[in-house]
């Protein structure tokens, strides 16, 4: 419970008895980081499976699930640099794409040269679906 300042009491103003409901509720603790990582991994896995099915044909969805955590981890770990300096956003995107390239090449057993079109298509699917979801949820 909050204390009422004496100046407000003397002026006859009504001070709130309780802080706002959203105060100190959203913290950046380990649970929030874990949930963010899992949701981002799921998002990357779904968009990669869509891209791989479109480009390669019928592929097992487990492969996309193995790749999803790699770009999710890189983007989450590097996002603080992109937020601190807007010029570094390009560096974060390139690092995420490179991590995605190496993970896709390894998991799908493709040469790096053959994996590049899949990475670019994955980036396109993730961007399109991300913008659509952002608009749907009112984030963008």
Coordinates of N, CA and C in Angstrom, one line a residue:
X1 N 0.8 -1.2 0.0 CA 0.0 0.0 0.0 C 0.9 1.2 0.0
X2 N 0.5 2.2 -0.8 CA 1.3 3.4 -0.9 C 1.0 4.4 0.2
X3 N 1.9 5.2 0.6 CA 1.6 6.3 1.6 C 1.2 7.5 0.9
X4 N 0.3 8.2 1.5 CA -0.2 9.5 0.9 C 0.7 10.6 1.4
X5 N 1.2 11.4 0.4 CA 2.0 12.6 0.7 C 1.2 13.6 1.5
X6 N 1.9 14.2 2.5 CA 1.2 15.2 3.3 C 0.7 16.4 2.5
X7 N 1.4 16.8 1.5 CA 1.0 17.9 0.7 C -0.4 17.6 0.0
X8 N -0.5 16.4 -0.5 CA -1.8 16.0 -1.1 C -2.9 16.0 -0.1
X9 N -2.6 15.5 1.1 CA -3.7 15.4 2.1 C -4.1 16.8 2.6
X10 N -3.1 17.7 2.7 CA -3.4 19.0 3.2 C -4.2 19.8 2.1
X11 N -4.0 19.5 0.8 CA -4.7 20.2 -0.2 C -6.1 19.6 -0.4
X12 N -6.3 18.4 0.2 CA -7.6 17.8 0.0 C -7.7 16.9 -1.2
X13 N -6.6 16.7 -1.9 CA -6.6 15.9 -3.1 C -6.7 14.4 -2.7
X14 N -7.3 13.6 -3.5 CA -7.4 12.2 -3.3 C -6.2 11.5 -3.9
X15 N -5.4 10.9 -3.1 CA -4.3 10.1 -3.6 C -4.7 8.7 -3.7
X16 N -4.1 8.0 -4.7 CA -4.5 6.6 -5.0 C -4.0 5.7 -3.8
X17 N -4.9 4.8 -3.4 CA -4.5 3.9 -2.3 C -3.6 2.8 -2.8
X18 N -3.8 2.4 -4.1 CA -3.0 1.3 -4.6 C -2.3 1.8 -5.9
X19 N -1.1 1.2 -6.1 CA -0.4 1.6 -7.3 C -1.2 1.0 -8.6
X20 N -0.9 1.5 -9.8 CA -1.5 1.0 -11.0 C -1.3 -0.5 -11.1
X21 N -2.2 -1.2 -11.7 CA -2.1 -2.7 -11.8 C -0.9 -3.1 -12.6
X22 N -0.4 -2.3 -13.6 CA 0.7 -2.7 -14.4 C 2.0 -2.4 -13.8
X23 N 2.1 -1.8 -12.7 CA 3.4 -1.4 -12.1 C 4.1 -2.6 -11.6
X24 N 5.4 -2.7 -12.0 CA 6.3 -3.7 -11.6 C 5.8 -5.1 -11.9
X25 N 5.0 -5.3 -12.9 CA 4.5 -6.6 -13.2 C 5.3 -7.2 -14.3
X26 N 5.7 -6.4 -15.3 CA 6.5 -6.9 -16.4 C 8.0 -6.8 -16.1
X27 N 8.6 -7.8 -15.6 CA 10.0 -7.8 -15.4 C 10.7 -8.6 -16.4
X28 N 12.0 -8.4 -16.5 CA 12.8 -9.1 -17.5 C 13.5 -10.3 -16.9
X29 N 12.9 -11.0 -16.1 CA 13.5 -12.1 -15.4 C 13.8 -13.3 -16.3
X30 N 14.3 -14.4 -15.7 CA 14.6 -15.6 -16.4 C 13.4 -16.3 -17.1
X31 N 12.3 -16.2 -16.4 CA 11.1 -16.8 -17.0 C 10.7 -16.1 -18.2
X32 N 10.7 -14.8 -18.2 CA 10.4 -14.0 -19.4 C 11.3 -14.3 -20.5
X33 N 12.6 -14.4 -20.2 CA 13.6 -14.7 -21.2 C 13.4 -16.1 -21.8
X34 N 13.1 -17.1 -21.0 CA 12.8 -18.4 -21.5 C 11.6 -18.5 -22.4
X35 N 10.5 -17.8 -22.0 CA 9.3 -17.8 -22.8 C 9.5 -17.1 -24.1
X36 N 10.3 -16.0 -24.1 CA 10.6 -15.3 -25.3 C 11.4 -16.1 -26.2
X37 N 12.4 -16.9 -25.7 CA 13.2 -17.7 -26.5 C 12.4 -18.9 -27.1
X38 N 11.5 -19.5 -26.3 CA 10.7 -20.6 -26.9 C 9.7 -20.1 -28.0
X39 N 9.1 -18.9 -27.7 CA 8.2 -18.4 -28.8 C 8.9 -18.0 -30.0
X40 N 10.1 -17.4 -29.9 CA 10.9 -17.0 -31.0 C 11.4 -18.3 -31.8
X41 N 11.8 -19.3 -31.1 CA 12.2 -20.5 -31.7 C 11.1 -21.2 -32.5
X42 N 9.9 -21.2 -31.9 CA 8.7 -21.7 -32.5 C 8.4 -20.9 -33.8
X43 N 8.4 -19.6 -33.7 CA 8.2 -18.7 -34.9 C 9.2 -19.0 -36.0
X44 N 10.5 -19.1 -35.7 CA 11.5 -19.4 -36.7 C 11.3 -20.8 -37.3
X45 N 10.9 -21.7 -36.4 CA 10.7 -23.1 -36.9 C 9.6 -23.2 -37.9
X46 N 8.5 -22.5 -37.5 CA 7.3 -22.6 -38.4 C 7.6 -21.9 -39.7
X47 N 8.2 -20.7 -39.7 CA 8.5 -20.0 -41.0 C 9.5 -20.8 -41.8
X48 N 10.5 -21.4 -41.1 CA 11.4 -22.2 -41.9 C 10.8 -23.4 -42.5
X49 N 9.9 -24.1 -41.8 CA 9.2 -25.2 -42.4 C 8.4 -24.8 -43.6
X50 N 7.7 -23.7 -43.5 CA 6.9 -23.2 -44.7 C 7.9 -22.9 -45.8
X51 N 9.0 -22.3 -45.6 CA 9.9 -22.0 -46.7 C 10.6 -23.2 -47.2
X52 N 10.9 -24.2 -46.4 CA 11.5 -25.4 -46.9 C 10.5 -26.2 -47.7
X53 N 9.3 -26.3 -47.2 CA 8.3 -27.0 -48.0 C 8.1 -26.4 -49.3
X54 N 8.1 -25.1 -49.4 CA 7.9 -24.3 -50.6 C 9.0 -24.6 -51.6
X55 N 10.3 -24.5 -51.1 CA 11.4 -24.6 -51.9 C 11.9 -26.1 -52.2
X56 N 11.9 -26.9 -51.2 CA 12.5 -28.2 -51.3 C 11.4 -29.3 -51.5
X57 N 10.2 -29.0 -51.2 CA 9.1 -30.1 -51.3 C 8.8 -30.6 -50.0
X58 N 8.5 -31.9 -49.9 CA 8.1 -32.5 -48.7 C 9.3 -32.8 -47.8
X59 N 9.4 -32.1 -46.7 CA 10.5 -32.3 -45.8 C 10.0 -32.5 -44.4
X60 N 10.7 -33.2 -43.5 CA 10.2 -33.4 -42.1 C 10.2 -32.1 -41.3
X61 N 9.2 -31.9 -40.6 CA 9.1 -30.7 -39.8 C 10.1 -30.7 -38.6
X62 N 10.6 -31.8 -38.2 CA 11.6 -31.9 -37.1 C 12.9 -31.1 -37.5
X63 N 13.2 -31.1 -38.7 CA 14.5 -30.4 -39.1 C 14.3 -28.9 -38.8
X64 N 13.2 -28.4 -39.1 CA 12.9 -26.9 -38.8 C 13.0 -26.7 -37.3
X65 N 12.5 -27.7 -36.6 CA 12.5 -27.5 -35.1 C 13.9 -27.5 -34.6
X66 N 14.8 -28.2 -35.2 CA 16.2 -28.3 -34.8 C 16.9 -26.9 -35.1
X67 N 16.5 -26.3 -36.2 CA 17.2 -25.1 -36.7 C 16.6 -23.9 -35.9
X68 N 15.3 -23.9 -35.6 CA 14.7 -22.7 -35.0 C 15.4 -22.0 -33.8
X69 N 15.9 -22.8 -32.9 CA 16.6 -22.2 -31.7 C 17.9 -21.4 -32.1
X70 N 18.5 -21.7 -33.2 CA 19.8 -21.1 -33.5 C 19.6 -19.6 -33.8
X71 N 18.7 -19.3 -34.8 CA 18.5 -17.8 -35.1 C 17.8 -17.1 -33.9
X72 N 17.0 -17.9 -33.2 CA 16.3 -17.3 -32.0 C 17.3 -16.8 -31.0
X73 N 18.3 -17.7 -30.7 CA 19.3 -17.4 -29.7 C 20.2 -16.2 -30.1
X74 N 20.6 -16.2 -31.4 CA 21.4 -15.1 -31.9 C 20.7 -13.8 -31.9
X75 N 19.4 -13.8 -32.3 CA 18.7 -12.5 -32.4 C 18.4 -12.0 -31.0
X76 N 18.1 -12.9 -30.1 CA 17.8 -12.5 -28.7 C 19.1 -12.0 -28.0
X77 N 20.2 -12.6 -28.2 CA 21.4 -12.2 -27.6 C 22.0 -10.9 -28.1
X78 N 21.7 -10.7 -29.4 CA 22.2 -9.4 -30.0 C 21.3 -8.3 -30.1
X79 N 20.0 -8.5 -29.7 CA 19.0 -7.4 -29.8 C 19.4 -6.2 -29.0
X80 N 20.1 -6.4 -27.9 CA 20.4 -5.2 -27.0 C 21.3 -4.2 -27.8
X81 N 22.1 -4.7 -28.7 CA 23.0 -3.8 -29.5 C 22.2 -3.1 -30.6
X82 N 21.2 -3.8 -31.2 CA 20.4 -3.1 -32.1 C 19.5 -2.1 -31.5
X83 N 19.1 -2.3 -30.3 CA 18.2 -1.3 -29.6 C 19.0 -0.1 -29.1
X84 N 20.2 -0.3 -28.8 CA 21.0 0.8 -28.2 C 21.5 1.7 -29.4
X85 N 21.8 1.2 -30.5 CA 22.2 2.0 -31.7 C 21.5 1.5 -32.9
X86 N 20.6 2.3 -33.5 CA 19.8 1.9 -34.6 C 20.7 1.5 -35.8
X87 N 21.9 2.0 -35.9 CA 22.8 1.6 -37.0 C 23.2 0.1 -36.9
X88 N 23.1 -0.4 -35.7 CA 23.6 -1.8 -35.5 C 22.5 -2.8 -35.8
X89 N 21.3 -2.4 -36.2 CA 20.3 -3.3 -36.5 C 20.7 -4.2 -37.7
X90 N 21.4 -3.6 -38.7 CA 21.8 -4.3 -39.9 C 22.8 -5.4 -39.4
X91 N 23.7 -5.1 -38.5 CA 24.6 -6.1 -38.0 C 23.9 -7.3 -37.3
X92 N 22.9 -7.0 -36.6 CA 22.1 -8.1 -35.9 C 21.4 -8.9 -36.9
X93 N 20.8 -8.3 -38.0 CA 20.1 -9.1 -39.0 C 21.1 -10.0 -39.8
X94 N 22.3 -9.4 -40.1 CA 23.3 -10.2 -40.8 C 23.8 -11.4 -40.0
X95 N 24.0 -11.1 -38.7 CA 24.5 -12.2 -37.8 C 23.4 -13.3 -37.7
X96 N 22.2 -12.9 -37.6 CA 21.1 -13.9 -37.5 C 21.0 -14.7 -38.8
X97 N 21.1 -14.0 -39.9 CA 21.0 -14.7 -41.2 C 22.2 -15.7 -41.4
X98 N 23.4 -15.3 -40.9 CA 24.5 -16.2 -41.0 C 24.4 -17.4 -40.1
X99 N 23.9 -17.2 -38.9 CA 23.6 -18.3 -38.0 C 22.6 -19.2 -38.6
X100 N 21.5 -18.6 -39.2 CA 20.5 -19.4 -39.9 C 21.1 -20.2 -41.1
X101 N 22.0 -19.6 -41.8 CA 22.6 -20.3 -43.0 C 23.4 -21.5 -42.5
X102 N 24.2 -21.3 -41.5 CA 25.0 -22.5 -41.0 C 24.2 -23.6 -40.4
X103 N 23.1 -23.2 -39.7 CA 22.3 -24.2 -39.1 C 21.5 -24.9 -40.1
X104 N 20.9 -24.2 -41.1 CA 20.2 -24.9 -42.2 C 21.1 -25.8 -43.0
X105 N 22.3 -25.3 -43.3 CA 23.2 -26.1 -44.1 C 23.5 -27.4 -43.4
X106 N 23.7 -27.3 -42.1 CA 24.1 -28.5 -41.3 C 22.9 -29.5 -41.1
X107 N 21.7 -29.0 -40.7 CA 20.6 -29.8 -40.4 C 19.9 -30.4 -41.7
X108 N 19.8 -29.6 -42.8 CA 19.2 -30.1 -44.0 C 20.2 -30.8 -44.9
X109 N 21.5 -30.8 -44.5 CA 22.6 -31.4 -45.2 C 22.7 -30.8 -46.7
X110 N 22.8 -29.5 -46.7 CA 22.9 -28.8 -47.9 C 24.3 -28.1 -47.9
X111 N 24.8 -27.9 -49.1 CA 26.0 -27.1 -49.2 C 25.6 -25.6 -48.9
X112 N 26.6 -24.8 -48.4 CA 26.3 -23.4 -48.1 C 25.7 -22.7 -49.3
X113 N 26.2 -23.0 -50.5 CA 25.7 -22.3 -51.7 C 24.2 -22.7 -51.9
X114 N 23.9 -24.0 -51.7 CA 22.5 -24.4 -51.9 C 21.6 -24.0 -50.8
X115 N 22.1 -23.6 -49.6 CA 21.3 -23.2 -48.5 C 20.9 -21.7 -48.6
X116 N 21.6 -20.9 -49.3 CA 21.4 -19.5 -49.4 C 20.0 -19.2 -49.9
X117 N 19.5 -19.8 -51.0 CA 18.1 -19.5 -51.3 C 17.1 -19.8 -50.3
X118 N 17.3 -20.9 -49.5 CA 16.4 -21.3 -48.4 C 16.4 -20.3 -47.3
X119 N 17.6 -19.8 -47.0 CA 17.8 -18.7 -46.0 C 17.1 -17.5 -46.4
X120 N 17.2 -17.1 -47.6 CA 16.6 -15.8 -48.1 C 15.0 -16.0 -48.1
X121 N 14.6 -17.2 -48.5 CA 13.1 -17.4 -48.5 C 12.6 -17.5 -47.1
X122 N 13.4 -18.1 -46.2 CA 13.0 -18.1 -44.8 C 12.9 -16.7 -44.2
X123 N 13.9 -15.8 -44.6 CA 13.9 -14.4 -44.1 C 12.6 -13.7 -44.7
X124 N 12.3 -14.0 -45.9 CA 11.1 -13.4 -46.5 C 9.8 -13.9 -45.8
X125 N 9.7 -15.2 -45.5 CA 8.5 -15.7 -44.8 C 8.4 -15.1 -43.4
X126 N 9.6 -15.1 -42.7 CA 9.6 -14.6 -41.4 C 9.2 -13.1 -41.3
X127 N 9.7 -12.3 -42.3 CA 9.4 -10.9 -42.3 C 7.9 -10.7 -42.6
X128 N 7.4 -11.4 -43.6 CA 6.0 -11.2 -43.9 C 5.0 -11.7 -42.8
X129 N 5.3 -12.8 -42.2 CA 4.5 -13.3 -41.1 C 4.7 -12.5 -39.9
X130 N 5.9 -12.0 -39.6 CA 6.1 -11.1 -38.5 C 5.4 -9.8 -38.6
X131 N 5.4 -9.2 -39.7 CA 4.7 -7.9 -39.9 C 3.2 -8.2 -39.8
X132 N 2.7 -9.3 -40.4 CA 1.3 -9.6 -40.3 C 0.8 -9.8 -38.8
X133 N 1.6 -10.6 -38.1 CA 1.3 -10.8 -36.7 C 1.4 -9.6 -35.8
X134 N 2.4 -8.8 -36.2 CA 2.6 -7.5 -35.4 C 1.4 -6.6 -35.6
X135 N 0.9 -6.5 -36.9 CA -0.3 -5.7 -37.1 C -1.5 -6.3 -36.5
X136 N -1.6 -7.6 -36.5 CA -2.8 -8.3 -35.9 C -2.8 -8.1 -34.4
X137 N -1.7 -8.1 -33.7 CA -1.6 -8.0 -32.3 C -1.5 -6.5 -31.9
X138 N -1.4 -5.6 -32.8 CA -1.3 -4.2 -32.5 C 0.0 -3.7 -32.0
X139 N 1.1 -4.5 -32.3 CA 2.4 -4.2 -31.8 C 3.0 -3.1 -32.8
X140 N 2.8 -3.3 -34.1 CA 3.3 -2.4 -35.1 C 2.4 -1.3 -35.4

